[in-house]
Amino acid sequence: MIESVFLGLSVASILLLIALGLAITYGAMGIINMAHGELLMIGAYCAVLTRIHLGFDMFMALPVAFVMAGATGALIEVFIVRRLYNRLLDTLLATWGVAIVLQQAIRLEFGLVFFGIHIPGLGSGLQNTGIPQVLQGSWQVAGTNLPIFRTFVIGIALIMFAVTWWIYYRTSLGTQLRAIARNAKMAAACGVNVKRINTIAFSYGAGLAGMAGVLLSGFESVKPDMGSSFVINGFLVVVTGGVSSLFGTLFASGLLGEARAVLAIIYNDVLAQAAVFAGVILIILVRPSGLFSPKQR
Amino acid sequence: MSTKLTRRKFLGTSALAGVAATGLPHIWLKDESLYANAATGSEIDVGVLSSLTGPLEVPERSLSDAVRMAIQEINANGGVAGRMINAIVEDAASDPKTFNEKAGKLVIRDRTITTFGGYTTASRLAVRPIYEKRKNLFFFPTFYEGSECSSNIVYTGAVPNQQLYNLVPWMVNTLGKKKIFIVGSNYAFPKGMAQVAKTLLEENDAEWVADEYLELGETEWGAMVNKIKNSGCDAVLSNVVSGPSIAAFYREFKNQGITQTEIPICATVATEIEISSMGNEFAAGSYSSLPYFQAITRPENKKFVADWKEFNNDENAVTHDPQHSSYFGVYLWKQASEKVLNAGEKLTPMAIHEALRDIEFDAPGGLVKTHAENMHTYFTPRIAQWGADGQGIIVDEGETLAPLPYAISGEAEGNLYCTASGLDSSKL
């Protein structure tokens, strides 16, 4: 039983990293970012490319992926999303388009194939990265073996949650972001530079997705369309937890991850997935604004 | 009720007649006159239909290339009874709907007499109606779940009996495994394979401890591998399909600390392509059952591997089972076509189909033969163990096995369900 709970936690951790970024962009900024999964994919490719060209391992790839995915996020915000604030459905369509462009660009070896430039290691196919030696194997708790790598994933997710919480509630950046979430015009009137804060927040969320990508590359092959399925699960978490609540996101990713893993072990995986979706529908029916929605005034 | 000829009616009718007479005459014709060009022209047009873009590009491009390589070789050696083959290559973009459209284009507009292509069952099912309706011919190269009997498709890949009749007894008797965990992706092929495997396990006095499925393409294997670990099984029979899902499975297996010596994975779908994409160290020690491996030591195969590397201009290019099947399919087709031409007949799809019965070819991986009744292929079944270099070592080679596409429903060599006259559905 300890093992299944632990597995659930590690599934939840990846979900948490993805959903935190979405909680900020969707919850606080009112943007549906369908390209979030592709930012994750960019992070995973950073792990592959830094390993091939610079000999980096996963620990060193994590900050690189954070910066690269964050920079890509900033570009998307400045050139596309910024022009679409307060147009929820348009942001969905535009970022979906961005997602397709990013996926196909990687498939065409970053689009450089047009110029006859070939980047070794960035092919259209599946790529893989190894796991550092220290993260292989398992450690024992109460007689059960727990894989070290999954422990590491849980650790990173919790640290990044703590950092996000600190930024959100303990820095002036976070205060400004929360002010924008409540009322962007009023915040602007009070001297908050809305554009700048939004760019930073969007880019931060993108960076988190990039880190999730690096961690995922330890579980599965890196491929251009690896992010698509995660963005759906990420939105499920955000909607279940309550759109602008960080603790809601934490709780909901834990809930969905655990439900998925425990049900998969007790019954089977296909049923577990169906049950999780059914559960989310029920929660949304009973509490349309999620489990942890702030009180409306 | 007037029969007066109005201007509108006149224009409409004459336009239609004009189209029928000049524009698209071949749409209305279904008989041999369609292939007049093919029968007398200097070149023979064939279609090559694979996904050159999209998620399935990696495996399917190699199939398209293998067909082109075979055609290039045949042309360099004098063609088909002196006539050159002209390949019309189409990209199906990893999409069954595009497969259907491009197949229609090849058959109707290009009037090709045969198409080599397809990879997934979805792609085969998408094109099948076109070839059946237009009485054309399609060569399908992938091992698949069987239970199909078409007089317009030639199957050059293995069917379940050719991957399992050797593997299951070998697991029980040679590896000494008695408790088998059967795992697969949740759709027809793995479920059919599991059904055949269970019967074989019972016949060999072994048992299956579980029969579990994961969504097609799923990459979160934590819970399933945990189940395998705690099931008390001593071997895994894997019918998992789709490269990313297979890769994630083997990775998780190693990450959870299970070694291939304790619980070996014996797979029916893992070819060189899947192994190299997951990272060789994760597959090292596991087994696969397929008719063809790059590691086959016959001199014919060594030449084939060298030719393939040269054709692709890539030292790391790998040969694999469906790629090998794509390649020799062209040679089977060539022999049948020559038989038709030498007999002085018109070269039509159905004439080639008729001539294909019992055609033999010494392929790089060994002798292959088209079954006279069900148009599937005889193979030598093989089991390989993967090494740390991503190449297999052949650990078992059986007697040639006849294809039994309905083995899942109880078909046996003395009691064929699919014959030249079609499927006997009363036996199902």
XYZ file of C-alpha atoms in Angstrom:
725
model
C 0.000 0.000 0.000
C 2.848 2.395 0.795
C 4.144 1.711 -2.689
C 0.880 2.630 -4.414
C 0.474 5.818 -2.392
C 4.051 6.702 -3.283
C 3.464 6.033 -6.984
C 0.403 8.241 -6.801
C 2.451 11.021 -5.241
C 4.997 10.906 -8.035
C 2.265 10.994 -10.690
C 0.752 13.907 -8.793
C 4.080 15.741 -8.690
C 4.390 15.953 -12.457
C 0.752 17.062 -12.593
C 1.494 19.709 -9.964
C 4.396 21.216 -11.910
C 2.250 21.439 -15.038
C -0.826 22.703 -13.243
C 1.013 25.416 -11.260
C 1.901 27.191 -14.479
C -1.668 26.835 -15.713
C -3.067 28.011 -12.382
C -1.147 31.249 -12.814
C -1.935 31.836 -16.490
C -5.530 30.607 -16.427
C -6.433 31.453 -12.846
C -4.705 34.775 -12.423
C -4.336 36.074 -15.955
C -7.431 34.597 -17.629
C -5.644 32.910 -20.524
C -6.185 29.376 -21.723
C -2.687 28.396 -22.771
C -2.932 25.351 -25.033
C 0.786 25.615 -25.818
C 1.668 24.727 -22.230
C 2.319 21.105 -23.209
C 4.707 22.220 -25.940
C 6.674 24.271 -23.401
C 7.026 21.012 -21.476
C 8.251 19.357 -24.676
C 10.825 22.137 -25.156
C 12.089 21.451 -21.638
C 12.446 17.753 -22.430
C 14.358 18.529 -25.640
C 16.663 20.786 -23.591
C 17.541 17.707 -21.538
C 18.274 15.719 -24.712
C 20.301 18.456 -26.436
C 22.354 19.513 -23.403
C 23.207 15.868 -22.816
C 24.361 15.312 -26.397
C 26.199 18.593 -26.934
C 27.307 19.716 -23.491
C 27.381 16.463 -21.575
C 24.905 17.797 -18.982
C 23.034 15.427 -16.722
C 19.486 15.858 -15.480
C 20.421 18.132 -12.543
C 22.123 20.617 -14.835
C 19.405 20.330 -17.471
C 16.707 21.471 -15.020
C 17.793 25.160 -14.813
C 18.584 25.237 -18.552
C 15.105 23.946 -19.353
C 13.560 26.463 -16.940
C 15.314 29.325 -18.724
C 14.664 28.081 -22.276
C 10.990 27.267 -21.738
C 10.598 30.516 -19.789
C 12.139 32.496 -22.644
C 9.876 30.814 -25.173
C 6.941 31.591 -22.886
C 7.984 35.240 -22.718
C 8.120 35.438 -26.522
C 4.657 33.894 -26.819
C 3.316 36.368 -24.260
C 4.850 39.459 -25.858
C 3.981 38.640 -29.448
C 0.650 36.864 -29.177
C -1.031 36.533 -25.812
C -0.566 40.189 -24.826
C -2.771 41.234 -27.723
C -5.577 38.937 -26.616
C -6.249 39.760 -22.960
C -9.906 39.512 -21.948
C -10.619 37.367 -25.004
C -10.610 33.911 -23.401
C -11.649 31.879 -26.452
C -9.261 33.726 -28.737
C -6.343 32.927 -26.449
C -7.354 29.268 -26.631
C -7.307 29.261 -30.432
C -4.147 31.348 -30.767
C -2.113 29.312 -28.294
C -3.385 26.114 -29.862
C -1.959 27.402 -33.133
C 1.323 28.163 -31.383
C 1.316 24.609 -30.041
C 0.972 23.158 -33.532
C 3.721 25.405 -34.889
C 6.115 24.433 -32.076
C 5.406 20.722 -32.517
C 5.950 20.788 -36.257
C 9.017 22.988 -35.928
C 10.653 20.358 -33.732
C 9.538 17.684 -36.167
C 11.285 19.681 -38.933
C 14.355 19.919 -36.717
C 13.478 23.330 -35.359
C 12.470 24.662 -38.735
C 16.107 24.972 -39.731
C 15.637 22.222 -42.253
C 14.386 24.970 -44.561
C 17.870 26.466 -44.494
C 19.603 23.133 -44.885
C 20.851 23.208 -41.298
C 20.811 19.930 -39.431
C 20.976 19.877 -35.628
C 22.320 16.512 -34.482
C 20.165 14.972 -31.810
C 17.079 16.969 -32.650
C 15.490 14.594 -35.081
C 11.858 13.995 -35.794
C 11.922 10.702 -33.973
C 12.023 9.551 -30.407
C 14.896 10.727 -28.261
C 15.949 9.453 -24.915
C 17.936 10.618 -21.920
C 19.337 8.559 -19.117
C 18.806 9.022 -15.405
C 21.878 10.084 -13.372
C 23.516 7.214 -11.527
C 22.653 8.571 -8.060
C 18.935 8.609 -8.916
C 18.808 4.993 -10.038
C 17.812 2.179 -7.740
C 15.596 2.415 -4.707
C 15.601 3.078 -0.974
C 13.670 1.341 1.764
C 10.852 2.606 3.950
C 9.120 0.173 6.293
C 10.164 -2.785 4.216
C 9.048 -1.399 0.834
C 11.384 -0.338 -1.925
C 10.746 3.161 -3.223
C 12.462 4.230 -6.457
C 14.879 7.122 -5.817
C 14.030 8.846 -9.081
C 10.355 9.120 -8.190
C 11.360 10.494 -4.783
C 13.466 13.100 -6.560
C 10.502 14.073 -8.752
C 8.298 14.543 -5.672
C 11.018 16.619 -4.022
C 11.465 18.957 -6.999
C 7.694 19.448 -7.309
C 7.347 20.327 -3.614
C 10.293 22.748 -3.746
C 8.864 24.491 -6.810
C 5.472 24.682 -5.118
C 7.067 26.316 -2.091
C 8.934 28.786 -4.310
C 5.755 29.618 -6.207
C 3.808 30.088 -2.985
C 6.530 32.393 -1.654
C 6.549 34.491 -4.840
C 2.749 34.634 -4.904
C 2.175 35.628 -1.280
C 5.454 37.067 0.020
C 6.903 39.249 -2.742
C 5.758 42.483 -4.266
C 5.627 40.729 -7.642
C 3.093 38.291 -6.227
C 1.038 41.052 -4.648
C 0.884 42.859 -7.973
C -0.053 39.637 -9.745
C -2.880 38.995 -7.302
C -4.039 42.566 -7.721
C -4.174 42.060 -11.498
C -6.114 38.845 -11.028
C -8.754 40.667 -8.959
C -9.086 43.726 -11.164
C -6.543 44.513 -13.845
C -7.741 48.077 -14.544
C -7.761 49.033 -10.888
C -4.297 47.547 -10.469
C -3.058 49.579 -13.439
C -4.625 52.697 -11.932
C -2.660 52.033 -8.749
C 0.595 52.039 -10.689
C 1.093 48.331 -11.405
C 2.846 47.748 -14.720
C 0.323 45.158 -15.907
C 2.137 44.232 -19.123
C 5.449 43.615 -17.424
C 3.971 41.582 -14.566
C 1.962 39.469 -16.966
C 5.020 38.687 -19.080
C 6.985 37.628 -16.011
C 4.155 35.476 -14.667
C 3.526 33.775 -18.009
C 7.191 33.128 -18.492
C 7.518 31.706 -14.959
C 4.645 29.278 -15.601
C 6.310 28.243 -18.853
C 9.587 27.629 -17.004
C 7.819 25.280 -14.571
C 6.444 23.321 -17.529
C 9.984 23.092 -18.921
C 11.191 21.567 -15.643
C 8.328 19.055 -15.740
C 9.539 18.123 -19.230
C 13.043 17.341 -17.977
C 11.622 15.128 -15.211
C 9.305 13.375 -17.669
C 12.247 12.554 -19.933
C 13.328 10.161 -17.182
C 10.088 8.206 -17.562
C 9.476 8.200 -21.290
C 10.978 8.947 -24.666
C 11.119 12.575 -25.711
C 8.983 13.251 -28.767
C 7.389 16.278 -30.445
C 3.830 15.526 -29.298
C 4.632 14.409 -25.746
C 3.027 17.442 -24.108
C -0.435 17.277 -25.639
C -1.933 14.798 -23.215
C -0.520 16.539 -20.157
C -2.098 19.888 -20.878
C -5.547 18.284 -20.608
C -4.719 16.710 -17.262
C -3.230 20.011 -16.123
C -6.474 21.838 -16.849
C -8.436 19.126 -15.028
C -6.330 19.786 -11.935
C -6.734 23.558 -12.133
C -10.490 23.367 -12.641
C -10.931 20.825 -9.848
C -8.795 22.733 -7.396
C -10.325 26.133 -8.025
C -8.898 28.450 -10.607
C -6.951 30.937 -8.533
C -5.977 28.901 -5.532
C -2.437 27.530 -5.247
C -3.390 25.170 -2.440
C -6.373 24.023 -4.473
C -3.956 23.102 -7.257
C -1.715 21.253 -4.815
C -4.626 19.367 -3.317
C -6.282 18.546 -6.643
C -3.108 17.237 -8.262
C -2.554 15.055 -5.208
C -6.124 13.819 -5.368
C -6.124 13.054 -9.094
C -2.648 11.486 -9.043
C -3.483 9.253 -6.088
C -6.887 8.264 -7.452
C -5.277 7.339 -10.732
C -2.447 5.255 -9.259
C -4.360 3.528 -6.463
C -7.338 2.624 -8.656
C -4.947 1.391 -11.347
C -3.309 -0.956 -8.891
C -6.531 -2.188 -7.277
C -8.588 -2.511 -10.466
C -6.955 -1.639 -13.763
C -5.543 1.339 -15.533
C -8.294 1.816 -18.084
C -10.929 1.917 -15.358
C -8.794 4.247 -13.250
C -8.649 6.831 -16.019
C -12.391 6.676 -16.595
C -13.051 6.940 -12.861
C -10.846 10.023 -12.529
C -12.680 11.788 -15.350
C -16.044 10.842 -13.836
C -14.877 12.136 -10.457
C -13.829 15.463 -11.949
C -17.199 15.860 -13.659
C -18.971 15.233 -10.342
C -16.803 17.744 -8.493
C -17.416 20.415 -11.116
C -21.175 19.732 -11.033
C -21.329 20.088 -7.257
C -18.777 22.883 -6.926
C -18.603 24.737 -10.256
C -15.775 26.981 -9.107
C -13.613 24.148 -7.812
C -12.811 22.769 -4.393
C -10.854 25.735 -3.068
C -12.388 28.808 -4.635
C -11.861 32.099 -2.852
C -14.976 33.620 -1.303
C -16.860 35.854 -3.707
C -17.673 39.273 -2.461
C -45.477 15.693 -67.656
C -43.701 17.211 -70.569
C -40.782 15.622 -72.350
C -39.910 18.900 -74.020
C -36.186 19.470 -74.127
C -35.556 22.578 -72.036
C -32.285 24.451 -72.345
C -31.339 23.638 -68.762
C -31.965 19.954 -69.210
C -30.027 19.933 -72.457
C -26.994 21.653 -70.926
C -27.051 19.384 -67.915
C -27.237 16.194 -69.901
C -24.633 17.140 -72.432
C -22.224 18.286 -69.746
C -22.586 14.964 -67.992
C -22.117 13.091 -71.239
C -19.046 15.180 -72.001
C -17.502 14.351 -68.649
C -18.279 10.713 -69.048
C -16.854 10.591 -72.559
C -13.678 12.546 -72.091
C -13.033 13.756 -68.574
C -13.018 10.808 -66.228
C -13.692 7.696 -68.277
C -11.819 5.324 -66.011
C -14.134 6.003 -63.095
C -16.856 4.097 -64.879
C -14.720 1.187 -65.946
C -13.815 -1.584 -63.588
C -12.425 -4.209 -65.909
C -8.995 -4.841 -67.392
C -9.276 -2.169 -70.057
C -8.355 0.181 -67.232
C -4.834 -1.218 -67.182
C -4.259 -1.038 -70.931
C -1.218 1.153 -70.301
C 0.207 -1.187 -67.733
C -0.205 -4.127 -70.044
C 1.540 -2.659 -73.028
C 3.499 0.417 -71.905
C 7.209 0.249 -71.283
C 7.014 1.128 -67.574
C 4.899 -0.512 -64.894
C 3.439 1.992 -62.423
C 3.153 0.904 -58.805
C 2.129 2.953 -55.769
C 4.132 3.333 -52.557
C 1.927 4.602 -49.741
C 3.433 5.328 -46.304
C 3.451 8.150 -43.782
C 6.405 10.373 -44.588
C 5.270 12.988 -42.062
C 3.501 12.898 -38.694
C 3.946 10.726 -35.614
C 4.418 7.502 -37.606
C 7.125 8.948 -39.829
C 9.992 7.132 -38.124
C 8.877 3.560 -38.794
C 6.923 4.210 -41.998
C 9.584 6.131 -43.900
C 11.815 3.075 -43.641
C 9.046 0.951 -45.220
C 8.678 3.338 -48.134
C 12.467 3.376 -48.564
C 12.681 -0.438 -48.445
C 10.159 -0.697 -51.286
C 12.088 1.892 -53.284
C 15.335 0.045 -52.670
C 13.849 -3.236 -53.927
C 12.472 -1.472 -57.023
C 15.847 0.150 -57.690
C 17.557 -3.254 -57.454
C 15.028 -4.935 -59.730
C 15.310 -2.149 -62.314
C 19.097 -2.341 -62.217
C 18.866 -6.069 -62.928
C 16.679 -5.805 -65.994
C 13.285 -5.022 -64.482
C 10.187 -7.196 -64.657
C 10.594 -9.315 -67.803
C 12.494 -6.416 -69.319
C 10.117 -3.677 -68.205
C 11.071 -1.026 -65.678
C 9.054 -0.361 -62.513
C 8.038 3.216 -61.846
C 7.268 3.958 -58.187
C 4.706 6.659 -57.447
C 5.440 7.617 -53.833
C 2.675 9.175 -51.742
C 2.695 10.553 -48.187
C -0.228 9.446 -46.006
C 0.705 11.808 -43.130
C 0.001 9.281 -40.324
C -3.722 9.730 -40.892
C -6.106 6.916 -41.927
C -8.300 9.359 -43.849
C -5.307 10.505 -45.900
C -4.407 6.856 -46.495
C -7.854 6.364 -47.987
C -7.644 9.465 -50.196
C -4.139 8.742 -51.450
C -5.020 5.096 -52.148
C -7.933 6.339 -54.252
C -5.608 8.684 -56.109
C -3.105 5.899 -56.820
C -5.737 3.472 -58.025
C -8.032 5.813 -59.937
C -5.885 8.621 -61.273
C -2.458 6.987 -61.520
C -3.912 3.597 -62.430
C -1.215 1.756 -60.537
C -1.626 -2.008 -60.659
C -0.296 -2.611 -57.154
C 0.326 -0.507 -54.037
C 2.935 -1.304 -51.411
C 2.196 0.392 -48.113
C 0.409 0.733 -44.811
C 1.825 0.031 -41.385
C -0.904 0.118 -38.758
C -4.107 -1.880 -38.838
C -5.992 1.420 -38.973
C -4.219 2.304 -42.215
C -4.943 -1.099 -43.756
C -8.621 -0.928 -42.861
C -8.780 2.590 -44.302
C -7.540 1.520 -47.738
C -9.070 -1.954 -47.933
C -12.470 -0.913 -49.363
C -10.757 0.890 -52.249
C -8.709 -2.122 -53.303
C -11.678 -4.470 -52.952
C -14.070 -2.238 -54.853
C -11.615 -1.409 -57.656
C -10.252 -4.974 -57.895
C -6.735 -3.717 -57.237
C -3.870 -5.140 -55.195
C -2.339 -3.969 -51.870
C 0.801 -5.360 -50.195
C 0.699 -4.945 -46.396
C 4.052 -5.453 -44.602
C 3.379 -5.427 -40.842
C 2.791 -8.331 -38.458
C -0.815 -7.917 -37.308
C -3.658 -9.518 -35.331
C -4.991 -11.689 -38.174
C -8.711 -12.451 -38.578
C -8.765 -10.976 -42.045
C -9.445 -12.648 -45.360
C -9.287 -10.348 -48.359
C -8.753 -11.289 -51.976
C -7.126 -7.923 -52.699
C -4.527 -7.722 -49.940
C -1.282 -9.683 -49.784
C 0.010 -9.903 -46.218
C 3.802 -10.105 -46.012
C 3.925 -9.777 -42.208
C 3.479 -12.432 -39.548
C 0.136 -13.363 -37.933
C -0.259 -14.341 -34.222
C 0.482 -18.040 -34.662
C 3.843 -17.199 -36.275
C 4.930 -15.182 -33.248
C 3.378 -17.201 -30.425
C 3.446 -20.913 -31.405
C 7.211 -20.820 -30.981
C 7.482 -18.226 -28.201
C 5.153 -19.633 -25.536
C 6.492 -23.232 -25.516
C 10.021 -21.800 -25.554
C 9.301 -19.586 -22.535
C 7.940 -22.552 -20.607
C 10.371 -25.278 -21.686
C 13.647 -23.478 -22.380
C 13.460 -20.534 -19.987
C 11.598 -22.683 -17.464
C 8.955 -20.024 -16.718
C 5.626 -21.229 -15.339
C 3.783 -18.104 -14.227
C 3.280 -15.616 -17.012
C 2.000 -12.053 -16.700
C 0.324 -11.032 -19.976
C 0.271 -7.297 -20.620
C -0.863 -5.312 -23.654
C -2.354 -2.149 -25.077
C -6.113 -1.970 -24.859
C -7.317 -2.916 -28.357
C -7.912 -5.825 -30.726
C -4.383 -7.014 -31.530
C -3.068 -7.474 -27.949
C -6.341 -9.054 -26.812
C -6.238 -11.554 -29.677
C -2.608 -12.343 -28.922
C -3.431 -12.871 -25.239
C -6.203 -15.289 -26.162
C -3.892 -17.432 -28.292
C -1.165 -17.275 -25.636
C -3.523 -18.510 -22.890
C -4.448 -21.612 -24.881
C -0.773 -22.305 -25.539
C 0.117 -21.837 -21.864
C -2.506 -24.372 -20.823
C -1.241 -26.861 -23.417
C 2.273 -26.485 -21.978
C 1.235 -26.890 -18.327
C 1.998 -23.307 -17.386
C -0.356 -20.639 -16.089
C -1.022 -16.975 -16.633
C -1.216 -14.940 -13.431
C -2.747 -11.833 -14.999
C -3.994 -10.430 -18.295
C -3.820 -6.646 -18.049
C -4.217 -3.741 -20.446
C -3.133 -0.123 -20.575
C -4.555 2.587 -22.840
C -3.005 2.657 -26.322
C 0.008 4.978 -26.231
C -0.056 5.391 -22.425
C 3.327 6.321 -20.954
C 2.650 6.261 -17.170
C 3.624 2.672 -16.334
C 4.205 3.053 -12.574
C 1.098 1.213 -11.390
C 1.308 -1.582 -13.960
C 4.971 -2.354 -13.317
C 4.214 -2.331 -9.601
C 1.510 -4.924 -10.244
C 3.910 -7.062 -12.243
C 6.437 -6.853 -9.409
C 3.915 -7.989 -6.813
C 2.106 -10.574 -8.948
C 4.531 -13.413 -8.292
C 5.043 -13.954 -12.021
C 8.347 -15.214 -13.387
C 8.068 -13.793 -16.930
C 6.100 -11.138 -18.821
C 4.506 -11.648 -22.225
C 4.164 -8.157 -23.681
C 1.816 -7.274 -26.530
C 2.242 -3.551 -25.955
C 2.206 -1.539 -29.180
C 3.311 1.998 -30.101
C 6.960 2.983 -29.661
C 6.583 5.608 -26.910
C 4.456 3.303 -24.770
C 6.885 0.374 -25.176
C 9.843 2.614 -24.354
C 8.163 3.952 -21.200
C 7.306 0.391 -20.136
C 10.899 -0.933 -20.350
C 12.264 2.213 -18.677
C 9.860 1.922 -15.755
C 10.657 -1.779 -15.465
C 14.325 -0.970 -14.945
C 13.628 2.100 -12.793
C 11.563 0.000 -10.373
C 14.532 -2.290 -10.003
C 13.281 -5.407 -11.798
C 16.029 -7.131 -13.779
C 15.506 -9.022 -17.018
C 17.173 -12.087 -15.492
C 14.570 -12.271 -12.691
C 11.513 -11.478 -14.812
C 12.302 -11.319 -18.531
C 9.998 -9.398 -20.864
C 9.140 -11.460 -23.941
C 7.608 -9.144 -26.515
C 5.781 -9.602 -29.792
C 6.008 -6.016 -31.001
C 9.493 -4.794 -30.039
C 11.593 -4.530 -33.207
C 14.986 -2.859 -33.646
C 13.169 0.477 -34.065
C 11.455 0.369 -30.666
C 14.610 -0.918 -28.954
C 16.889 1.811 -30.307
C 14.379 4.559 -29.507
C 14.100 3.643 -25.829
C 17.837 3.506 -25.111
C 19.531 0.141 -25.505
C 20.355 -0.346 -21.826
C 16.668 -0.546 -20.899
C 15.958 -3.454 -23.243
C 19.166 -5.395 -22.678
C 18.341 -8.965 -21.697
C 14.705 -8.931 -22.894
C 13.375 -11.103 -25.731
C 11.356 -10.510 -28.898
C 9.650 -13.005 -31.190
C 9.549 -12.048 -34.866
C 10.448 -13.696 -38.180
C 13.170 -11.169 -38.981
C 15.965 -9.501 -37.003
C 18.893 -7.470 -38.270
C 21.130 -9.901 -36.342
C 20.339 -12.885 -38.588
C 23.747 -14.221 -39.605
C 22.927 -15.504 -43.127
C 25.266 -13.959 -45.728
C 22.186 -12.812 -47.682
C 21.125 -10.792 -44.668
C 24.560 -9.286 -44.126
C 24.475 -8.055 -47.707
C 20.938 -6.739 -47.194
C 22.005 -4.783 -44.088
C 25.026 -3.344 -45.903
C 22.901 -2.406 -48.941
C 20.361 -0.733 -46.653
C 23.032 1.388 -44.975
C 24.372 2.401 -48.358
C 20.888 3.156 -49.733
C 20.190 5.447 -46.768
C 23.735 6.801 -46.728
C 23.678 6.290 -42.963
C 25.953 3.975 -40.982
C 23.341 3.754 -38.220
C 20.353 2.777 -40.388
C 18.693 -0.349 -38.981
C 16.753 -3.062 -40.745
C 13.697 -4.419 -38.940
C 10.847 -6.845 -39.458
C 8.211 -4.760 -41.314
C 10.986 -3.116 -43.349
C 12.236 -6.567 -44.405
C 8.660 -7.586 -45.263
C 8.211 -4.430 -47.375
C 11.382 -5.308 -49.225
C 10.726 -8.942 -50.112
C 7.072 -8.163 -50.922
C 8.299 -6.369 -54.049
C 10.275 -9.467 -55.096
C 7.279 -11.775 -54.608
C 5.288 -9.347 -56.716
C 8.001 -9.256 -59.383
C 8.034 -13.052 -59.734
C 4.257 -13.208 -59.979
C 4.219 -10.411 -62.572
C 6.824 -12.186 -64.676
C 4.757 -15.346 -64.495
C 1.790 -13.398 -65.869
C 3.800 -11.701 -68.623
C 5.614 -14.882 -69.640
C 2.280 -16.641 -69.986
C 1.365 -13.937 -72.493
C -1.435 -12.573 -70.364
C -2.353 -8.979 -69.593
C -0.700 -7.610 -66.465
C -3.678 -6.793 -64.264
C -3.910 -6.677 -60.448
C -6.052 -9.783 -60.264
C -3.819 -11.709 -62.695
C -0.833 -10.907 -60.450
C -2.877 -11.943 -57.432
C -3.686 -15.286 -59.048
C -0.031 -15.834 -59.987
C 1.154 -15.075 -56.438
C -0.176 -18.339 -55.024
C 2.694 -20.482 -53.720
C 5.338 -18.050 -55.038
C 8.615 -18.501 -53.161
C 11.499 -16.123 -52.620
C 14.789 -16.481 -50.809
C 14.545 -13.285 -48.739
C 17.456 -11.937 -46.641
C 15.819 -13.439 -43.568
C 15.253 -16.861 -45.143
C 12.827 -18.531 -47.505
C 9.367 -16.937 -47.628
C 6.349 -18.189 -49.528
C 2.901 -16.812 -50.243
C 0.175 -19.127 -48.953
C -1.921 -20.392 -51.865
C -5.194 -20.018 -49.971
C -5.084 -17.029 -47.602
C -2.401 -14.832 -49.255
C -0.430 -14.519 -46.041
C 3.250 -15.536 -45.805
C 5.146 -18.618 -44.567
C 7.921 -17.654 -42.148
C 10.699 -19.124 -40.058
C 9.805 -18.018 -36.500
C 12.687 -16.629 -34.460
C 13.329 -15.405 -30.925
C 16.105 -12.927 -30.188
C 17.572 -11.625 -26.963
C 18.518 -7.954 -27.021
C 22.072 -6.982 -26.126
C 23.402 -3.736 -24.674
C 24.300 -2.622 -28.219
C 20.650 -2.614 -29.376
C 21.146 -5.692 -31.537
C 19.585 -9.078 -30.952
C 21.212 -12.483 -30.663
C 19.062 -15.193 -32.204
C 18.405 -17.677 -29.404
C 15.787 -19.826 -31.107
C 14.869 -20.610 -34.699
C 11.916 -22.890 -35.396
C 10.550 -24.837 -38.344
C 8.787 -22.841 -41.062
C 5.261 -22.022 -39.929
C 2.276 -21.678 -42.223
C 0.221 -18.522 -41.663
C -3.068 -19.094 -39.835
C -4.816 -15.705 -39.789
C -7.732 -17.150 -37.825
C -5.636 -18.986 -35.215
C -7.397 -16.824 -32.605
C -10.703 -18.497 -33.530
C -9.218 -21.994 -33.682
C -7.953 -22.257 -37.260
C -5.459 -25.085 -37.873
C -3.451 -26.195 -40.912
C -5.805 -29.049 -41.677
C -8.857 -26.849 -41.215
C -8.429 -23.513 -42.972
C -11.048 -20.836 -42.404
C -9.743 -18.496 -45.102
C -9.351 -20.063 -48.530
C -9.029 -18.839 -52.099
C -12.811 -18.771 -52.351
C -13.062 -16.488 -49.321
C -13.831 -16.759 -45.635
C -15.899 -19.689 -44.424
C -17.753 -17.784 -41.731
C -19.640 -20.869 -40.577
C -16.413 -22.013 -38.915
C -15.952 -18.855 -36.829
